[in-house]
Coordinates of N, CA and C and ligand atoms in Angstrom, one line a residue:
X10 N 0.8 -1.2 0.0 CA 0.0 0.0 0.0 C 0.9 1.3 0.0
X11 N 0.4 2.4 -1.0 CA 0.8 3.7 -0.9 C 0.2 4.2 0.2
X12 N 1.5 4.9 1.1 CA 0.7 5.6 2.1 C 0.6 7.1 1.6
X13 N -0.6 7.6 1.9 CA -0.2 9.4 1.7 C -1.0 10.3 2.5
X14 N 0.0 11.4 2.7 CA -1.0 12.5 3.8 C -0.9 13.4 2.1
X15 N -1.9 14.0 2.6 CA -2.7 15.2 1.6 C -2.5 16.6 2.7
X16 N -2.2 17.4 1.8 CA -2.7 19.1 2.5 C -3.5 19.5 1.4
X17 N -4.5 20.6 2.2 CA -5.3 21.5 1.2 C -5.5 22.5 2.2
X18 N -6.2 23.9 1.8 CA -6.0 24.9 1.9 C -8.0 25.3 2.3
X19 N -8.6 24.0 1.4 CA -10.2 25.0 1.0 C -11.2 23.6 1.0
X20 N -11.9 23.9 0.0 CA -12.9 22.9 0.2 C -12.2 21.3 -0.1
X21 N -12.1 21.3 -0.5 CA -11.4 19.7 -0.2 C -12.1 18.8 -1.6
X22 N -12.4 19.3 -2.5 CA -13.1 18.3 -3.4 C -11.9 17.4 -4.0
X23 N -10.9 17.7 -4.2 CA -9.5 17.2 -4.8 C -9.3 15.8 -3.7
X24 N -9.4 16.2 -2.2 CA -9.4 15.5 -1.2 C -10.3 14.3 -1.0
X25 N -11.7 15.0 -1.5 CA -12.4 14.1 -1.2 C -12.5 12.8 -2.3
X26 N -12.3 12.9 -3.4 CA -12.1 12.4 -4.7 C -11.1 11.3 -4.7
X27 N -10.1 11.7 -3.7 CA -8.8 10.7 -3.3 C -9.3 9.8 -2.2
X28 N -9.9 10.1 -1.4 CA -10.8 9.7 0.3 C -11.8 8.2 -0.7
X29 N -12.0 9.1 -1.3 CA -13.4 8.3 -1.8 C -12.8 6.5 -2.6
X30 N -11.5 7.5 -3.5 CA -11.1 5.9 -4.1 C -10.3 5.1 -3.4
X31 N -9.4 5.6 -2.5 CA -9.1 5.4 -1.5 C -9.8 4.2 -1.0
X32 N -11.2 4.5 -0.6 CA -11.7 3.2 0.5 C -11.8 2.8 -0.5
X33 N -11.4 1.8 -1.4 CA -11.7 0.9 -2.4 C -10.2 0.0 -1.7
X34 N -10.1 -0.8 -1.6 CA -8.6 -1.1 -1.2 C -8.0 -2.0 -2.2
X35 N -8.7 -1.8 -3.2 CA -8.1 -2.4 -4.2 C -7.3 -1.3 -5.3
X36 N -7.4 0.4 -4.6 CA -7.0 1.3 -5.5 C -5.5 1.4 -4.9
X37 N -5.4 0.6 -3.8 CA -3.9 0.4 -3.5 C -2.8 1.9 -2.7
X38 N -3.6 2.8 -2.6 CA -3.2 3.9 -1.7 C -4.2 3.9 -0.6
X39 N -3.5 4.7 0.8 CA -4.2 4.9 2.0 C -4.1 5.8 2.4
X40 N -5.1 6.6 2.6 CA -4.7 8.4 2.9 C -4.1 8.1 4.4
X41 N -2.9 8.4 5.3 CA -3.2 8.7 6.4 C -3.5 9.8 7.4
X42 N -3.4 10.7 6.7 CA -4.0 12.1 7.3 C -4.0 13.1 6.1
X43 N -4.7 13.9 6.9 CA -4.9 15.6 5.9 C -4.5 16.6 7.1
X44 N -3.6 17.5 6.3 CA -3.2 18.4 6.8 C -3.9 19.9 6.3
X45 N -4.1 21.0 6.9 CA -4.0 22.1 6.4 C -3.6 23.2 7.3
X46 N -3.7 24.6 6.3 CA -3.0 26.0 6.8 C -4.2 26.8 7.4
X47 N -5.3 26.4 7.4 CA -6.4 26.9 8.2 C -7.5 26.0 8.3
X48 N -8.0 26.4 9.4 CA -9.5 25.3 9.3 C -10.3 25.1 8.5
X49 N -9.4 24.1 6.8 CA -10.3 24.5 6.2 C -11.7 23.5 5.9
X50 N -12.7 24.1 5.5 CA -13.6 23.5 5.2 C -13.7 21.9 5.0
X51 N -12.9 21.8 3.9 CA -12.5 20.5 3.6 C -12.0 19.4 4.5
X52 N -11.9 19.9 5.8 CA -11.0 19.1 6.4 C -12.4 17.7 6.9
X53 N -13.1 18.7 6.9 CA -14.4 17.9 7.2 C -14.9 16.6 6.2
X54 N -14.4 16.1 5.7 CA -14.5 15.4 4.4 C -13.5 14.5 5.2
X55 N -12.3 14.3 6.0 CA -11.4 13.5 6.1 C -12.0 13.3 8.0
X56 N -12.7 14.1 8.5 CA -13.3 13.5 9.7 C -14.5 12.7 9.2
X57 N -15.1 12.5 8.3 CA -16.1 11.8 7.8 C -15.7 10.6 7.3
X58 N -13.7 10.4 7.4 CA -13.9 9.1 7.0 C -12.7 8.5 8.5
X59 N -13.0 9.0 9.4 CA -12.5 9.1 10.4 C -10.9 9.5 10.4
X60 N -10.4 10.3 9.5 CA -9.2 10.2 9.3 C -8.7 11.4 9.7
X61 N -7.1 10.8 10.9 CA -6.6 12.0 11.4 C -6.1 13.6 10.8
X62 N -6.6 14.4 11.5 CA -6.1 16.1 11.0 C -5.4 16.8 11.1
X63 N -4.6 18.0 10.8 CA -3.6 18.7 11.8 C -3.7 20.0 10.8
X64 N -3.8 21.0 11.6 CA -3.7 22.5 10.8 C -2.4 23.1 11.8
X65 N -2.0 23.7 10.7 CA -0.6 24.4 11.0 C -0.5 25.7 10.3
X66 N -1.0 26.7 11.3 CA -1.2 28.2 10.4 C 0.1 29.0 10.4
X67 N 0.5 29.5 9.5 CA 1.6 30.7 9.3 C 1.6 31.8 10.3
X68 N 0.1 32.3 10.5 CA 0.3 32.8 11.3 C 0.8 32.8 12.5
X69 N 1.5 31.7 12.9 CA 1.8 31.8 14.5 C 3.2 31.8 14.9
X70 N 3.7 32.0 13.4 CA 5.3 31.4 13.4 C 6.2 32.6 13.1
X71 N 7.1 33.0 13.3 CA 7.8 34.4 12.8 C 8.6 34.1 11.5
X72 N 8.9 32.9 10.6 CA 9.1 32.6 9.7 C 8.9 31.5 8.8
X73 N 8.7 31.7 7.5 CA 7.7 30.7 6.6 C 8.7 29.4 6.9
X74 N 10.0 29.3 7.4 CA 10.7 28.4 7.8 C 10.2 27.6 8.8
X75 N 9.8 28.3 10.0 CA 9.5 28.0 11.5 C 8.6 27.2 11.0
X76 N 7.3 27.8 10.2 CA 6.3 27.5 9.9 C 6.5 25.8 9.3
X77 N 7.3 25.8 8.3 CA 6.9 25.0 7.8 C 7.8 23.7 8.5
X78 N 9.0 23.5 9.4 CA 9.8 22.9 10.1 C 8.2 22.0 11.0
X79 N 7.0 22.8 11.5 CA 6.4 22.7 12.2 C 5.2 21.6 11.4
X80 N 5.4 21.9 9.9 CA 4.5 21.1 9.0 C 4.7 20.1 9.2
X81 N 6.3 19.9 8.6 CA 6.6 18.5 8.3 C 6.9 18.0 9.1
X82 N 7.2 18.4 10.4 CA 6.9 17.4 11.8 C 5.9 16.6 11.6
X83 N 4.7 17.3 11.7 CA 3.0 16.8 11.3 C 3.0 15.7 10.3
X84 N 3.9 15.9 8.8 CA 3.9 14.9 8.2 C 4.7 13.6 8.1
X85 N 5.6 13.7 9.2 CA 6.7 13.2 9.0 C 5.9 12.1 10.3
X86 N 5.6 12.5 11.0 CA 5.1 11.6 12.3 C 4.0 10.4 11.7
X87 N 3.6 10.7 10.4 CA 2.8 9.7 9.5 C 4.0 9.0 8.9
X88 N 5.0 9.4 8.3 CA 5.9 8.7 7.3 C 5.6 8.5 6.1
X89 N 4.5 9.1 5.4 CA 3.9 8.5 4.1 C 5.2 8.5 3.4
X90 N 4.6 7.4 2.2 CA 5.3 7.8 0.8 C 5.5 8.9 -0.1
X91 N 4.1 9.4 0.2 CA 3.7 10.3 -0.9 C 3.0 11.5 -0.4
X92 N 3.3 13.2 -0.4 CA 2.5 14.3 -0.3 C 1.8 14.5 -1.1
X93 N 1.0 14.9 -0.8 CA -0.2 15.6 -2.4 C -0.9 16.9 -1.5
X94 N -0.4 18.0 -2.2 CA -1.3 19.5 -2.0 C -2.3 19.4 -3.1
X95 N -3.6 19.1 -2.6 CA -4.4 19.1 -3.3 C -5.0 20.5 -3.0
X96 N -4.6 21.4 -3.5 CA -5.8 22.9 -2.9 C -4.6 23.5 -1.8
X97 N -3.4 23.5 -2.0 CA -2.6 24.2 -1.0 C -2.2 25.2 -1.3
X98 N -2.7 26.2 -0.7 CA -2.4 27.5 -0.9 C -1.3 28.6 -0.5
X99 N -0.4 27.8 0.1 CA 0.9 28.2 0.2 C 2.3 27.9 -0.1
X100 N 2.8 29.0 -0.4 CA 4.5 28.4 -1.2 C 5.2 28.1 0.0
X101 N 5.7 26.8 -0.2 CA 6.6 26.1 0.4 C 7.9 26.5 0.6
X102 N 8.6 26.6 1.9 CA 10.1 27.5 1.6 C 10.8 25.8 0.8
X103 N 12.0 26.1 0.9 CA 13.1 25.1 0.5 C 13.1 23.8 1.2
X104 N 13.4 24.4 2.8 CA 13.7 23.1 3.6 C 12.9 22.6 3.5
X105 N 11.1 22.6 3.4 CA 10.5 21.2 3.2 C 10.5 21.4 1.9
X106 N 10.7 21.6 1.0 CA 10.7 21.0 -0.4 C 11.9 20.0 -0.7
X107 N 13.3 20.6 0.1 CA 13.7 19.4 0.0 C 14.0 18.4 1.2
X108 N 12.9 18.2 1.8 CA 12.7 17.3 2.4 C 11.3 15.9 2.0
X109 N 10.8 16.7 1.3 CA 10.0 15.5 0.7 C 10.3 15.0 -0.9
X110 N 10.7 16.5 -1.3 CA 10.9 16.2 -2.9 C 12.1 15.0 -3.5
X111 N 11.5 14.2 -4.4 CA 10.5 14.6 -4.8 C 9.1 13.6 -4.6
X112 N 9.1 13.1 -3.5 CA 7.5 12.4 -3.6 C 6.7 13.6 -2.5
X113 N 6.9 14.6 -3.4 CA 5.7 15.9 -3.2 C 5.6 16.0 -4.3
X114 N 3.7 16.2 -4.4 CA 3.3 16.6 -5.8 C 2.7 18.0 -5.6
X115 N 1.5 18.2 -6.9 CA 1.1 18.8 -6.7 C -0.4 19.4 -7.7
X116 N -1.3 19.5 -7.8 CA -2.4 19.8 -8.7 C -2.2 21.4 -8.7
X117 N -2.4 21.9 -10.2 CA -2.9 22.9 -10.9 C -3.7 23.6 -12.1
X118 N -4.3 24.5 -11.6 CA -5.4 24.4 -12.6 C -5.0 25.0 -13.8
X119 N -4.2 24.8 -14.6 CA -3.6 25.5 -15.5 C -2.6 24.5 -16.5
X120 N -2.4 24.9 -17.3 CA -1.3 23.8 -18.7 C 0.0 24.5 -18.3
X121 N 0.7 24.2 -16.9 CA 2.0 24.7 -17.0 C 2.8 24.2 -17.5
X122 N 3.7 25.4 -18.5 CA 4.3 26.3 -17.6 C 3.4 27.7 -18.0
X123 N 1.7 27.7 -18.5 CA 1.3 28.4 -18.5 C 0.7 29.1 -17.5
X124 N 0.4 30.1 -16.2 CA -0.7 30.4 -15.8 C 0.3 29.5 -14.0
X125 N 0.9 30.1 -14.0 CA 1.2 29.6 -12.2 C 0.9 30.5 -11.5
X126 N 0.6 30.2 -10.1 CA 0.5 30.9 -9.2 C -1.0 30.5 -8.4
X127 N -1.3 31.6 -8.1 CA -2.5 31.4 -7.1 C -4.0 31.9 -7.8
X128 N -3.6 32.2 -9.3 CA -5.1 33.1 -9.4 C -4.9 32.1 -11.0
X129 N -4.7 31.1 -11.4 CA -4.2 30.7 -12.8 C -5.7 30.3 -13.8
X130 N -7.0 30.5 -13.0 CA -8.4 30.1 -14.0 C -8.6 31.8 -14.2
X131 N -8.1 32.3 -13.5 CA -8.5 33.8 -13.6 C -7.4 34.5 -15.0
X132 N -6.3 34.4 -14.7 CA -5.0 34.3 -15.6 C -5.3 34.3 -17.2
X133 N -5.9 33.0 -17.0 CA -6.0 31.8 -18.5 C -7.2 32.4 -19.4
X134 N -8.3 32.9 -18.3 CA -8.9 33.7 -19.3 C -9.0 35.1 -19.3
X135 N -8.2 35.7 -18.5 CA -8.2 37.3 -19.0 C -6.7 37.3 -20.3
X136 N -6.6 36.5 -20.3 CA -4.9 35.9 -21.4 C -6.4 35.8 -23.0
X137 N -7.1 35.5 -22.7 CA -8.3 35.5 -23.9 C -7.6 34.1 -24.5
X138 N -7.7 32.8 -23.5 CA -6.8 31.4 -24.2 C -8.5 30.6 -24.4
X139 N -8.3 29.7 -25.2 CA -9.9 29.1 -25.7 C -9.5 28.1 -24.7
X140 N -7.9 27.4 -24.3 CA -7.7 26.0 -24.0 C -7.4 26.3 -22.6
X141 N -7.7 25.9 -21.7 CA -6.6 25.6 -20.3 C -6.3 24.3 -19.5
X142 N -6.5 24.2 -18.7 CA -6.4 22.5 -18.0 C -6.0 22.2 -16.9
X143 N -5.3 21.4 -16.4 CA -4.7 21.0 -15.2 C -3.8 20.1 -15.5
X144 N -2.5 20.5 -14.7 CA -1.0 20.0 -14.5 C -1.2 19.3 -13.3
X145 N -0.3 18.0 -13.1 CA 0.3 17.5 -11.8 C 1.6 17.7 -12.0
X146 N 2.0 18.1 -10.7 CA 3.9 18.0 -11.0 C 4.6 17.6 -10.1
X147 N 5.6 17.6 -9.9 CA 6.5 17.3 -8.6 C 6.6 18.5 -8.4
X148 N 6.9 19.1 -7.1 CA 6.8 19.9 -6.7 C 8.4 20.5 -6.5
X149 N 8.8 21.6 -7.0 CA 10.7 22.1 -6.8 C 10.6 23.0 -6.0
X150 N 12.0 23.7 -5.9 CA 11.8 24.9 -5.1 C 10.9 26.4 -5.7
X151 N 10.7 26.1 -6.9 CA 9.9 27.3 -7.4 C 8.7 27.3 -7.7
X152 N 8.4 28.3 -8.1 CA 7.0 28.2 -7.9 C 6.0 27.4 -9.4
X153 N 5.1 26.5 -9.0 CA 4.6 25.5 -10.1 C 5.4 25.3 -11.4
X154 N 7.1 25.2 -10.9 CA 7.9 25.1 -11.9 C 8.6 23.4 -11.9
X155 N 8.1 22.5 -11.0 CA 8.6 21.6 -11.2 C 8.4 20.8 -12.6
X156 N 9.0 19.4 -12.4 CA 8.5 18.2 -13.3 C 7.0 17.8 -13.7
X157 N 6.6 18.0 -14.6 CA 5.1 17.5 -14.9 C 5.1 15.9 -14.8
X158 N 3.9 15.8 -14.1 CA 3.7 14.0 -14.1 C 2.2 14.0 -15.4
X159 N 1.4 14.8 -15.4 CA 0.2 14.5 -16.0 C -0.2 15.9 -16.4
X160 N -0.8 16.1 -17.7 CA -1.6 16.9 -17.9 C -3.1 16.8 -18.2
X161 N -3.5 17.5 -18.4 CA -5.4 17.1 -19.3 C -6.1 18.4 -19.7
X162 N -6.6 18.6 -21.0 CA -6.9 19.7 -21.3 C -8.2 20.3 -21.0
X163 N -8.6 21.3 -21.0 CA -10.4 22.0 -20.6 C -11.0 22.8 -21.5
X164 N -11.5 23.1 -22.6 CA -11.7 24.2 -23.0 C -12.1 25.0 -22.4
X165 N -12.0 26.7 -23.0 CA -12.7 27.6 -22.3 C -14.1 27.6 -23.0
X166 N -15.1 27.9 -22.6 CA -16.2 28.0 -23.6 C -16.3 29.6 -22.9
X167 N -17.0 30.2 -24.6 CA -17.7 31.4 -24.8 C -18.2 31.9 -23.3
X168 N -18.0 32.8 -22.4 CA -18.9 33.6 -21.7 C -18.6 32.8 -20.3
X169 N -17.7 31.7 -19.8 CA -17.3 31.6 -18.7 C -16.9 32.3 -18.0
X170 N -17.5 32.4 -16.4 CA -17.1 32.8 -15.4 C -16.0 32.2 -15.1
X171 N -15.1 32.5 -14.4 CA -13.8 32.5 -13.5 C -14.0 30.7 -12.6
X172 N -15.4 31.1 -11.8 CA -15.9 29.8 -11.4 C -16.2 28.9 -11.9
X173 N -17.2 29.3 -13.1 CA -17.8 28.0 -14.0 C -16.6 27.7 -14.5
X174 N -15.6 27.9 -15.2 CA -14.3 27.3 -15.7 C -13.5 26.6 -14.6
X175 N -13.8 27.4 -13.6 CA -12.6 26.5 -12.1 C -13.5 25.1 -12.0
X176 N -14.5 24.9 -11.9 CA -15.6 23.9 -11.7 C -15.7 23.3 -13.1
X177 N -15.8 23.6 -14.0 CA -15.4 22.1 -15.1 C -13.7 21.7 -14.8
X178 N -12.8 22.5 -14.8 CA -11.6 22.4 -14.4 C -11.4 21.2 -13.2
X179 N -12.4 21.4 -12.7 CA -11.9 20.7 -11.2 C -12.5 19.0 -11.2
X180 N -13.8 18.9 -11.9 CA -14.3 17.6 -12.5 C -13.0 17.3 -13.4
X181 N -11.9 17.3 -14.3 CA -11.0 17.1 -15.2 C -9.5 16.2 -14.1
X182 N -9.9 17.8 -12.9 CA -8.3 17.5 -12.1 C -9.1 16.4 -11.3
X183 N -10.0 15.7 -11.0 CA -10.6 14.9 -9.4 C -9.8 13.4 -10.2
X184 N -10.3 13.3 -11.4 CA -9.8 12.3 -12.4 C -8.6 12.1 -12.8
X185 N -7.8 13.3 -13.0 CA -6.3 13.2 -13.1 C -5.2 13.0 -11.9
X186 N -6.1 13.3 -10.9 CA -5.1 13.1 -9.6 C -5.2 12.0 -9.0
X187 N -6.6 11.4 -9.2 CA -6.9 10.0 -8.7 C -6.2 8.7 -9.6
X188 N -5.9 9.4 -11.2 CA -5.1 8.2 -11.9 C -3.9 8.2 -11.4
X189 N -3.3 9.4 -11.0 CA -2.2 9.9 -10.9 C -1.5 9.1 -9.2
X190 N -2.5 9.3 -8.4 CA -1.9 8.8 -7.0 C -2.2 7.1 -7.2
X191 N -3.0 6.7 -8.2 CA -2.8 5.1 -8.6 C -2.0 4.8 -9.2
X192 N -1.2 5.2 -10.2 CA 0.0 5.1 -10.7 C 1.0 5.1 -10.1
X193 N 1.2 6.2 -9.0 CA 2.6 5.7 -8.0 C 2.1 4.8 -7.1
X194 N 0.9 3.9 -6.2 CA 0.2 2.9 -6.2 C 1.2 1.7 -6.7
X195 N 0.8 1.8 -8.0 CA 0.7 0.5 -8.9 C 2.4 0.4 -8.8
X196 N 3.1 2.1 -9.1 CA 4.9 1.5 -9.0 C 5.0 0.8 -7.7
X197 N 4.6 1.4 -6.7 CA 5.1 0.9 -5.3 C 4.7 -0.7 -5.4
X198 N 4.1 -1.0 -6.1 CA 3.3 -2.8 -5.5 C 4.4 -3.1 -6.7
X199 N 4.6 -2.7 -7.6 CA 5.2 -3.5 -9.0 C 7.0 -3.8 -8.7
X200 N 7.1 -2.6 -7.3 CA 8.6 -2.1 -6.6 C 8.7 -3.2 -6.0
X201 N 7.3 -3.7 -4.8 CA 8.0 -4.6 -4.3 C 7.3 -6.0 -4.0
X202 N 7.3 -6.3 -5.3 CA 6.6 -7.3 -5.6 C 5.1 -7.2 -5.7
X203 N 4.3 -8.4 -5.0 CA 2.9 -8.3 -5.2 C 2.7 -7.6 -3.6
X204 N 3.4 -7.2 -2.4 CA 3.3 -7.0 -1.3 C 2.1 -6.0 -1.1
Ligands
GAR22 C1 -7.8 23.1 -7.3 O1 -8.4 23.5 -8.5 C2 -6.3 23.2 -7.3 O2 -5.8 22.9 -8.5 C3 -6.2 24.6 -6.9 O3 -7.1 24.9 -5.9 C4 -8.2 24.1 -6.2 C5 -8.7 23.4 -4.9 O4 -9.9 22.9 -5.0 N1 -4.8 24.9 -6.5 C6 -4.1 26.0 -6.9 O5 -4.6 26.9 -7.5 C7 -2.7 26.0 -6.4 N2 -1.9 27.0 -7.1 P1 -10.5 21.9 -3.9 O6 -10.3 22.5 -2.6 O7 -12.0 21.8 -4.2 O8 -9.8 20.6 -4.1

């Protein structure tokens, strides 16, 4: 079994999409916790499948270092194989980037290296692009500049809102990250045998 803790930032549909195939145990990953940087919403989606929490806000730390030294305690005390920021809404300093990297990923709503950052459905169509989509990547020291593992494309259609495109976007990414965390799944069992 792949173990993996998840962070997210917000509502958790990315989260819940993973939770959900997850209890199939034939999808061969096991979430062990969710983490996030505020109470968020979503978190409630991972007490619903009784699975342990931990929020670790920025605010309480005098540097995004402190801060994040204090994360990956949180993640480290699980040992997963695998991170996934599904919906994380904060840049990572170095020292935990490279402390997990690279089995840190990461989902974005955008065909990077187009459209990074924190605002990229908003981006993609004030850019007047017909096409946009969602990247998975390993996650580097920069910002949504790592290694791509998976792409998938979205059109824009005529007269989309910001949201209505984040929300077909997001039905595109629930499927690409769920093949995606079965895939390192399937390496891990094929790594060590049928175990
Ligand atoms: C997702 O679309 C994810 O790609 C995006 O936040 C959304 C979270 O949705 N992340 C970023 O923009 C990171 N730069 P969710 O909370 O419903 O899973």
């Amino acid at each position: 079994m792949l173990s993996v803790v998840v962070l997210i930032s917000g509502s958790g549909s990315n989260l819940k999409a993973l939770l959900d195939a997850a209890d199939n145990p034939l999808f061969g990953a096991r979430i062990l916790a969710v983490g996030a940087d505020n109470p968020a919403d979503g978190l409630a989606h991972a007490d619903l499948y009784g699975i342990p929490t931990f929020v670790v806000s920025p605010t309480n730390f005098e540097s995004r270092e402190a801060w994040a030294d204090v994360l990956l305690e949180n993640i480290n005390f699980f040992k997963p194989d695998l991170v996934v920021l599904a919906g994380f809404m904060r840049i990572l300093p170095a020292n935990f980037v490279r402390a997990l990297s690279p089995n840190l990923i990461n989902t974005h709503p955008s065909l990077l290296p187009k459209f990074p950052g924190a605002h990229a459905v908003r981006d993609a169509l004030s850019a007047g692009e017909t096409t946009t989509g969602v990247t998975i990547h390993v996650v580097d020291e920069g910002v949504d500049t790592g290694p791509h593992i998976a792409q998938r494309e979205v059109a824009i259609q005529l007269g989309d809102s910001e949201a209505e495109l984040h929300e077909r976007i997001k039905v595109v990414e629930r499927e690409l990250l769920v093949e995606t965390v079965k895939a390192f799944a399937d390496k891990k069992r094929e790594t060590n045998g049928s175990r």
